[in-house]
Coordinates of C-alpha atoms in Angstrom, one line a residue:
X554 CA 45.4 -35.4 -23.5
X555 CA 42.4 -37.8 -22.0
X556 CA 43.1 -36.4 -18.7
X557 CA 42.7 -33.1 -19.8
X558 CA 39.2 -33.5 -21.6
X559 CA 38.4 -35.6 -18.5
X560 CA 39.6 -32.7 -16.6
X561 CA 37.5 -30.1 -19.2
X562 CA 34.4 -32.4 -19.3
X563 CA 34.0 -32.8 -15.2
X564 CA 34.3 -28.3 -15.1
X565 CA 32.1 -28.5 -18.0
X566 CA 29.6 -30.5 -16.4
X567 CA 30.2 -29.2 -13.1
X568 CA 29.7 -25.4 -14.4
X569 CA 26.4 -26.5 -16.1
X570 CA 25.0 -27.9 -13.0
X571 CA 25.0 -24.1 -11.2
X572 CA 23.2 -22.1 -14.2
X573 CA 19.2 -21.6 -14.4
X574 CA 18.2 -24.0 -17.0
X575 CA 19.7 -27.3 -14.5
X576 CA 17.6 -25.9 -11.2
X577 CA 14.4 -24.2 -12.7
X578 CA 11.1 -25.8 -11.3
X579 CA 7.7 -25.2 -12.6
X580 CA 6.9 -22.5 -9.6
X581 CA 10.3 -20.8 -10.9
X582 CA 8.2 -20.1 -14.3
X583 CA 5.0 -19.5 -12.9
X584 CA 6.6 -16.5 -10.6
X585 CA 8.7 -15.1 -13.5
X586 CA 5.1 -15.0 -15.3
X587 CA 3.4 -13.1 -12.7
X588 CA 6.3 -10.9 -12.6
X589 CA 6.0 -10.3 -16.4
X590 CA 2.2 -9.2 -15.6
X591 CA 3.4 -7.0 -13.4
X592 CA 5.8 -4.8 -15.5
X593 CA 2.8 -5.4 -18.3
X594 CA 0.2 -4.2 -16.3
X595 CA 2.5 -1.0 -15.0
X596 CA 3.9 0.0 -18.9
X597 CA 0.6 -0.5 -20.5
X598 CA -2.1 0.2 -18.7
X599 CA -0.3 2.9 -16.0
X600 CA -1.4 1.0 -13.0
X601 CA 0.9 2.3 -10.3
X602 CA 3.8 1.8 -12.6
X603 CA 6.3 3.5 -9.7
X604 CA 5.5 0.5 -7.5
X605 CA 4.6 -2.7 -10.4
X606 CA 7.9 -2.0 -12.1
X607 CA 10.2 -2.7 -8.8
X608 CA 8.1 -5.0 -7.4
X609 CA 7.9 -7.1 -10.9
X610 CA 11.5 -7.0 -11.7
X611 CA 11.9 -8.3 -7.9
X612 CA 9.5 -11.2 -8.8
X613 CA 12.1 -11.8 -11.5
X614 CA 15.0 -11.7 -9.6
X615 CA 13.8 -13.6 -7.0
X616 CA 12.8 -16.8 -9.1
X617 CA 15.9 -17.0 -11.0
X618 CA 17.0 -20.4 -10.2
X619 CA 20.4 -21.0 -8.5
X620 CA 22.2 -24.3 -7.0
X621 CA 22.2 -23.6 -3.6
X622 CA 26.3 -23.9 -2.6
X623 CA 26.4 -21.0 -0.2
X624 CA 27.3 -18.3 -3.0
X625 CA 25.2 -16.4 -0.8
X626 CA 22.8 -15.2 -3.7
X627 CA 19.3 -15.8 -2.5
X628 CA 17.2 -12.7 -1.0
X629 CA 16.9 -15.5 2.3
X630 CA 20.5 -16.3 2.3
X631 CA 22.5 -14.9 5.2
X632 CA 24.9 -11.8 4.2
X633 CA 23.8 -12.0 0.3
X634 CA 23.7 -8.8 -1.0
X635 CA 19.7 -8.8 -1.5
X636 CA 19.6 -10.1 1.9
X637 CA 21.7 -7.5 3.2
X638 CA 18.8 -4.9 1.4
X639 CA 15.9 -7.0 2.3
X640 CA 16.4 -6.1 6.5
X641 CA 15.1 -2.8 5.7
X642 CA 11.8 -4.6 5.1
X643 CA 12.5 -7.2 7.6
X644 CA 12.5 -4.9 10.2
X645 CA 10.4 -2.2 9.6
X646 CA 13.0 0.7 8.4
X647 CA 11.8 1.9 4.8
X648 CA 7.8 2.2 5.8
X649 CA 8.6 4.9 8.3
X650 CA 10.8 6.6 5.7
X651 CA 8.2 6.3 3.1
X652 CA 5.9 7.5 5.1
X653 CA 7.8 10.5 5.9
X654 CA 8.2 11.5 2.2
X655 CA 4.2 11.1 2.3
X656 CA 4.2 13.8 4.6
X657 CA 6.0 15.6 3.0
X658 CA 4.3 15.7 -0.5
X659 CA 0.4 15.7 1.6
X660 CA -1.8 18.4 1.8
X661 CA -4.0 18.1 4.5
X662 CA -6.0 21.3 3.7
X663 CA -9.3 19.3 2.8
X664 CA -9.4 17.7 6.0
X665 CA -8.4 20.8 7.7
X666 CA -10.8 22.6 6.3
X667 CA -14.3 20.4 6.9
X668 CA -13.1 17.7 10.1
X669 CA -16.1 15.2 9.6
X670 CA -14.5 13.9 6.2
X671 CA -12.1 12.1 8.9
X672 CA -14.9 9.8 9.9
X673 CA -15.5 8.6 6.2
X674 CA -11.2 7.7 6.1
X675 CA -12.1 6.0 9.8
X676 CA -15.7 4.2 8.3
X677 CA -13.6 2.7 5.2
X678 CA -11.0 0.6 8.2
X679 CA -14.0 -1.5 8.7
X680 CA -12.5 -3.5 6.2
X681 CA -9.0 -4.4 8.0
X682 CA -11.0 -5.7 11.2
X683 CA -13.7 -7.3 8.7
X684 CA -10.9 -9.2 7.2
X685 CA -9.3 -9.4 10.4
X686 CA -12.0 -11.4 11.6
X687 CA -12.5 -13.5 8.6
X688 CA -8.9 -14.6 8.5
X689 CA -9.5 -16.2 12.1
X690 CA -12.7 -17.7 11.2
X691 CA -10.4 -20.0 8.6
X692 CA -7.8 -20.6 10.9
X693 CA -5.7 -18.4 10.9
X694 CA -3.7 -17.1 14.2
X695 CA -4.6 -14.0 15.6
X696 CA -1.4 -12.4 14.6
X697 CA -1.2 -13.4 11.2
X698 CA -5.2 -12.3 10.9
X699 CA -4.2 -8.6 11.8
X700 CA -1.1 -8.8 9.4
X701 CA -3.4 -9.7 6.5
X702 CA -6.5 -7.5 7.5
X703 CA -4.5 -4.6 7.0
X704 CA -4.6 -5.1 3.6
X705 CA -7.9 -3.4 3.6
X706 CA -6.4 0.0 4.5
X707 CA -4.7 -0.2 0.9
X708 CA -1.7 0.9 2.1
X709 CA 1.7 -1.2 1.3
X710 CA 4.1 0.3 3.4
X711 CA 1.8 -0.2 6.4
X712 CA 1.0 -3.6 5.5
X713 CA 4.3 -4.2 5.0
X714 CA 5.0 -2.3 8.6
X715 CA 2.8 -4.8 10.6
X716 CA 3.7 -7.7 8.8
X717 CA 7.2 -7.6 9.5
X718 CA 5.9 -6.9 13.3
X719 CA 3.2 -9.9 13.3
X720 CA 3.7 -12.5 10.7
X721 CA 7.0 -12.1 8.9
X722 CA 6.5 -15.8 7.1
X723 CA 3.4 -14.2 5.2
X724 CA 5.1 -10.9 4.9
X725 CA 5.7 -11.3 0.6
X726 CA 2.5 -12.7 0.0
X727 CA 0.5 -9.5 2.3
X728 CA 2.8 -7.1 0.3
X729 CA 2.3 -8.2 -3.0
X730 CA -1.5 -8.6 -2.0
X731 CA -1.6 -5.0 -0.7
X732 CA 0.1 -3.3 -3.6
X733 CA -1.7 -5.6 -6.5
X734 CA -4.9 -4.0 -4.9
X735 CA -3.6 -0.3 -4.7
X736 CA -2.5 -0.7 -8.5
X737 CA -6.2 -2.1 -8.8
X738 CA -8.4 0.6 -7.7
X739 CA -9.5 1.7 -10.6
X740 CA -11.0 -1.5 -11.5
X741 CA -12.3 -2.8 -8.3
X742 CA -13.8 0.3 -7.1
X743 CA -15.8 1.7 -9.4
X744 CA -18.3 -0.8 -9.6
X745 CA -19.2 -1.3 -5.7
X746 CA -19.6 2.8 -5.9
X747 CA -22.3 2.4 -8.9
X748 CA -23.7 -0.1 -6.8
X749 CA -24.5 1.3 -3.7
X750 CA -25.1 4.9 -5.0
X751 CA -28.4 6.2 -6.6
X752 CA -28.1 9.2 -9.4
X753 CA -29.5 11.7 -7.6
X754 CA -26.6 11.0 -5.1
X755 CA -23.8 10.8 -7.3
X756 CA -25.1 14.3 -8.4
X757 CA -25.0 16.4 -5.0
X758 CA -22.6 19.0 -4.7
X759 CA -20.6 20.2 -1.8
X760 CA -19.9 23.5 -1.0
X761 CA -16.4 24.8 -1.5
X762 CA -14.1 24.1 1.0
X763 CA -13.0 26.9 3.3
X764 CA -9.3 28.5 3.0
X765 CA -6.9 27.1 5.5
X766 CA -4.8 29.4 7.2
X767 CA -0.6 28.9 7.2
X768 CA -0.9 28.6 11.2
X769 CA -3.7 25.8 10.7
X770 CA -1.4 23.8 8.6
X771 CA 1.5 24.3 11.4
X772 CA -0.3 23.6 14.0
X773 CA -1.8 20.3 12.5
X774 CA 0.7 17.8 12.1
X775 CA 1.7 18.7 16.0
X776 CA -1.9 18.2 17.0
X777 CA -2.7 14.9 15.0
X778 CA 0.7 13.4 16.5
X779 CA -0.2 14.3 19.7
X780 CA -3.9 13.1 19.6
X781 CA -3.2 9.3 17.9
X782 CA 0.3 8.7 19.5
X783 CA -1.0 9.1 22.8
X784 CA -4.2 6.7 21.8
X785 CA -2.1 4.7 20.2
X786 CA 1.6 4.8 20.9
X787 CA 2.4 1.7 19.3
X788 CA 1.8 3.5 15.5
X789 CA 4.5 6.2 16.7
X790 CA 7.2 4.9 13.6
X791 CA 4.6 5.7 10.9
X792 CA 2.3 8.4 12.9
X793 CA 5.6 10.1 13.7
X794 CA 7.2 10.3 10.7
X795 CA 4.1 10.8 8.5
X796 CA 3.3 14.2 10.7
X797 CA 6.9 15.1 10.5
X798 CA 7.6 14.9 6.7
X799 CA 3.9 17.0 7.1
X800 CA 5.5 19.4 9.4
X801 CA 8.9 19.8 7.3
X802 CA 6.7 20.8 4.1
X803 CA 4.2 23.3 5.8
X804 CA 6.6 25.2 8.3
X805 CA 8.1 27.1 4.9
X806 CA 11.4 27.1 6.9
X807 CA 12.5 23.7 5.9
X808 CA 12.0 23.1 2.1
X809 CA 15.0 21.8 1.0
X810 CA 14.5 18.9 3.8
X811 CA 10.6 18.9 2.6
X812 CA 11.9 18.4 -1.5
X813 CA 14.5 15.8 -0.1
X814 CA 12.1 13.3 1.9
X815 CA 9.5 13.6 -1.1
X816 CA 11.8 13.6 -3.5
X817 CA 15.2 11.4 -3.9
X818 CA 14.2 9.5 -0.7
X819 CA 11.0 8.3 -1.3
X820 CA 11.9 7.6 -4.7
X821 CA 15.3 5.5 -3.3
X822 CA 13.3 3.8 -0.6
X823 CA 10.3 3.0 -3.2
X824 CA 12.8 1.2 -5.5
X825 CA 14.6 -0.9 -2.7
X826 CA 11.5 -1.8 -1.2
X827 CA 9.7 -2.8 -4.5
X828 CA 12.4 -5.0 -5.6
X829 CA 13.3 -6.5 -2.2
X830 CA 9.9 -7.0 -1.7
X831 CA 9.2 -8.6 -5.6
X832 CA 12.4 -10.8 -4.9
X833 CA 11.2 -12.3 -1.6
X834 CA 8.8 -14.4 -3.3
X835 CA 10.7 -17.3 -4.0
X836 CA 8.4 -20.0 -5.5
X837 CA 9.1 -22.4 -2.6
X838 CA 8.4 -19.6 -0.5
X839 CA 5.7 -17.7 -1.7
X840 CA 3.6 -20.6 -3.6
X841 CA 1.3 -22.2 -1.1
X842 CA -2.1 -22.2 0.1
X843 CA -1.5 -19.2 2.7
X844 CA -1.0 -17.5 -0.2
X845 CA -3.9 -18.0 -2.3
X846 CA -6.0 -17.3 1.2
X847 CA -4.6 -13.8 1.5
X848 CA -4.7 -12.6 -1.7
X849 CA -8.5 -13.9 -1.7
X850 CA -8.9 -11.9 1.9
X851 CA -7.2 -9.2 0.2
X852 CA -10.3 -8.7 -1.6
X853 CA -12.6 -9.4 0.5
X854 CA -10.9 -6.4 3.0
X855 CA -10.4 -4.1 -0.1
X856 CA -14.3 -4.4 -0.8
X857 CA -15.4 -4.4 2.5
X858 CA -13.5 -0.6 2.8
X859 CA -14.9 0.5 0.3
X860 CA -18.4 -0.5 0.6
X861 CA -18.4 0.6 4.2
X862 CA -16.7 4.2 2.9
X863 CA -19.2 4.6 0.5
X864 CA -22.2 3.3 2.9
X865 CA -21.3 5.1 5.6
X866 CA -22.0 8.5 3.9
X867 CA -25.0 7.7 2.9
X868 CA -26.1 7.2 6.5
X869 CA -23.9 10.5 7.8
X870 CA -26.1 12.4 5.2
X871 CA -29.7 11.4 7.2
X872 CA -28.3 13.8 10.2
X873 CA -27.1 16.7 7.5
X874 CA -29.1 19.5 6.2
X875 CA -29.5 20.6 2.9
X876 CA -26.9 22.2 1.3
X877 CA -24.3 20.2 3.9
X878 CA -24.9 17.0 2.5
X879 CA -21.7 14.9 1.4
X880 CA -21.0 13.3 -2.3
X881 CA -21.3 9.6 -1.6
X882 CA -18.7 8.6 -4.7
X883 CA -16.2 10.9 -2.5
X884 CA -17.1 7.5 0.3
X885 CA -14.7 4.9 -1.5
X886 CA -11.5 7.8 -0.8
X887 CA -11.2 6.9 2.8
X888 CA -8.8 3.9 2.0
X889 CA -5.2 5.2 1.9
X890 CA -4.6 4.9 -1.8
X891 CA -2.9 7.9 -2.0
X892 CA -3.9 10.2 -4.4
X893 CA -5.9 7.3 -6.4
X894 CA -8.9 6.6 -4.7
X895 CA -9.5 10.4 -4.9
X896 CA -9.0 10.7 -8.2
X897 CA -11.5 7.8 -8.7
X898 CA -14.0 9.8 -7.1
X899 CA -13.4 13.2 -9.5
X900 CA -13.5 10.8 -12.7
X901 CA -16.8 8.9 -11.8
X902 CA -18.4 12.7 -10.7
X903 CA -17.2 14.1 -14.2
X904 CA -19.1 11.3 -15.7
X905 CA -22.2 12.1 -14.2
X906 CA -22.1 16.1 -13.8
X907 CA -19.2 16.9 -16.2
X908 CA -19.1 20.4 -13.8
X909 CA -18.7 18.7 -10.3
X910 CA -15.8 18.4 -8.8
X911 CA -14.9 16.1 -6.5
X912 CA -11.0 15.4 -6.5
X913 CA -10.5 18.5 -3.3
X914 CA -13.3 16.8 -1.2
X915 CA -12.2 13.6 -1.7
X916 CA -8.4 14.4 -0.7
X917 CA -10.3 15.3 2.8
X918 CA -11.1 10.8 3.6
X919 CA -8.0 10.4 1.4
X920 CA -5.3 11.6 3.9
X921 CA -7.8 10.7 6.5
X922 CA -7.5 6.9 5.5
X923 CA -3.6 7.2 5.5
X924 CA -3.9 8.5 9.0
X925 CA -6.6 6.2 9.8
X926 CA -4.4 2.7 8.4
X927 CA -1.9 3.5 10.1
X928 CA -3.4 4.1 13.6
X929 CA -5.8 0.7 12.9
X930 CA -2.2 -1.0 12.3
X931 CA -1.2 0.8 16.2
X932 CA -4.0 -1.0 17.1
X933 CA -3.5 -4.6 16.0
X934 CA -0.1 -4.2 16.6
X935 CA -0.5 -2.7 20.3
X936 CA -3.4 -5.9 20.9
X937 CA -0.9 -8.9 19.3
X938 CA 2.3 -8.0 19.2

């Protein structure tokens, strides 16, 4: 009988010393808090609840403590199921494939219709070399600089892209960065757009923007492939795919391919990134100094996008006439927060001239700035990689 409570007390014990409570460490709590903030901040106050939701319930699962006994749990543990998932981020497969239900769900008729809104999308990527350069003034390396100055496009499936590429060590800290900031926009924006406008500017009104032909919209995904892959072949995974998804919705031959990649696709890939993603920051991986750095960069690039958006339609309006002029609130849309930024820019109009409307002029830098991340990530990627 003693050797069989012996026998009872060692499993007991043993069986104790593999749960949560036995292995949690303080950055295991702190994680699962931020995680918590996360699903909060998506449930209550609708910031970009299809993205905070996976990426907080990863944070969760990734700080659940474990004994490490090679049970092959951990997201960083060879062959462990999560692991298994997480080499779609690892190496670059679901940002292509997100990008092609982008496509296919984009309507590029605003930029179509009046070109020069593409230099306001390719003013606001200021911010990714801005931060670019920043990040090697405080020493960090040249690759891991372009990895966390893309975070300025405001683009997480790009960030994510060139991260994986350039600095895969910092690749959890870059993504949550990037995405906290998309779900932020309409808190951080606003303000710098108050800032640098004037009321008479926030006033103007645009003319209406032309009709776009079927053929136009054809023809344009073919054309913007051609034109930025052959500048800049290395941003062919996402240039490609983005112009394809494009190409699948506007051709009207292919709609059931079209409702597929915007549909049950991106919506499988968004969940499998968000939670792979969410559980790759392990406390002991994701706590450190890098970490604060880039989410403090983060900010610096998302501002500096903006603000250069913003400024540099105000100086493209000194060489337009009367009656061309552009909206400057429409400035802060060329950062590739797809369709939030825009929507940013139609709220803070309506709250100055409840009759303007801005939300179809600011699609124009909108798309431009998904467009325009991606080829800035060609770049860096074509310069460091």
């Amino acid at each position: 009988m003693s050797e069989f409570l012996s026998f009872l007390g060692e499993n007991i014990q043993e069986f104790l010393s593999y749960t949560g409570v036995a292995n949690v460490v303080t950055g295991n709590l702190v994680m699962i808090f931020f995680g918590c903030v996360f699903i909060y901040l998506a449930i209550a106050k609708e910031f970009e609840p299809m993205l905070l939701i996976p990426i907080g319930f990863g944070i969760l699962i990734g700080n659940i403590p474990f004994k490490d006994a090679g049970l092959q749990l951990g997201i960083y543990e060879d062959n462990s199921v999560l692991n298994i998932l997480y080499q779609g981020v690892v190496q670059g497969w679901y940002p292509p494939l997100i990008f092609l239900g982008i496509g296919a769900m984009t309507d590029f008729s605003a930029l179509i219709s009046n070109p020069k809104l593409m230099l306001i999308g390719a003013a606001a990527q200021f911010g990714i070399f801005g931060a670019y350069a920043i990040a090697l003034a405080i020493g960090f390396d040249p690759s891991q600089a372009g990895a966390i100055g893309i975070i300025g496009g405001a683009d997480g499936p790009t960030a994510i892209f060139l991260s994986s590429k350039l600095a895969p060590n910092l690749m959890g800290a870059i993504a949550i960065s990037a995405y906290s900031y998309m779900a932020l926009v309409p808190v951080l924006q606003p303000p710098i757009m108050r800032l640098f406008t004037t009321k008479k500017e926030r006033l103007i009104r645009m003319r209406p923007p032309r009709a776009v032909s079927q053929t136009e919209k054809i023809i344009f995904p073919i054309v913007g492939l051609l034109l930025t892959c052959f500048l800049v072949p290395s941003g062919l995974p996402l240039l490609g795919m983005l112009f394809f998804g494009n190409l699948l919705k506007e051709s009207g031959v292919t709609r059931r391919l079209a409702e597929t990649a915007r549909g049950p696709l991106i919506d499988v890939i968004t969940i499998l990134l968000g939670v792979t993603v969410g559980a790759s920051t392990q406390a002991t991986q994701f706590l450190t100094t890098n970490s604060i750095k880039i989410f403090i960069l983060g900010a610096v690039s998302f501002i500096i996008a903006t603000t250069a958006g913003v400024l540099f339609v105000k100086f493209f309006n000194l060489f337009l006439k009367k009656g061309n002029k552009i909206n400057p609130l429409i400035g802060n849309a060329g950062v590739s927060a797809v369709p939030d930024s825009a929507r940013i820019s139609q709220s803070l109009g309506l709250e100055y001239d409840p009759s303007n409307y801005l939300l179809m002029h600011a699609m124009g830098p909108n798309v431009a700035g998904v467009i325009g991340s991606a080829v800035a990530a060609g770049i860096l990627l074509g310069f460091l990689g």
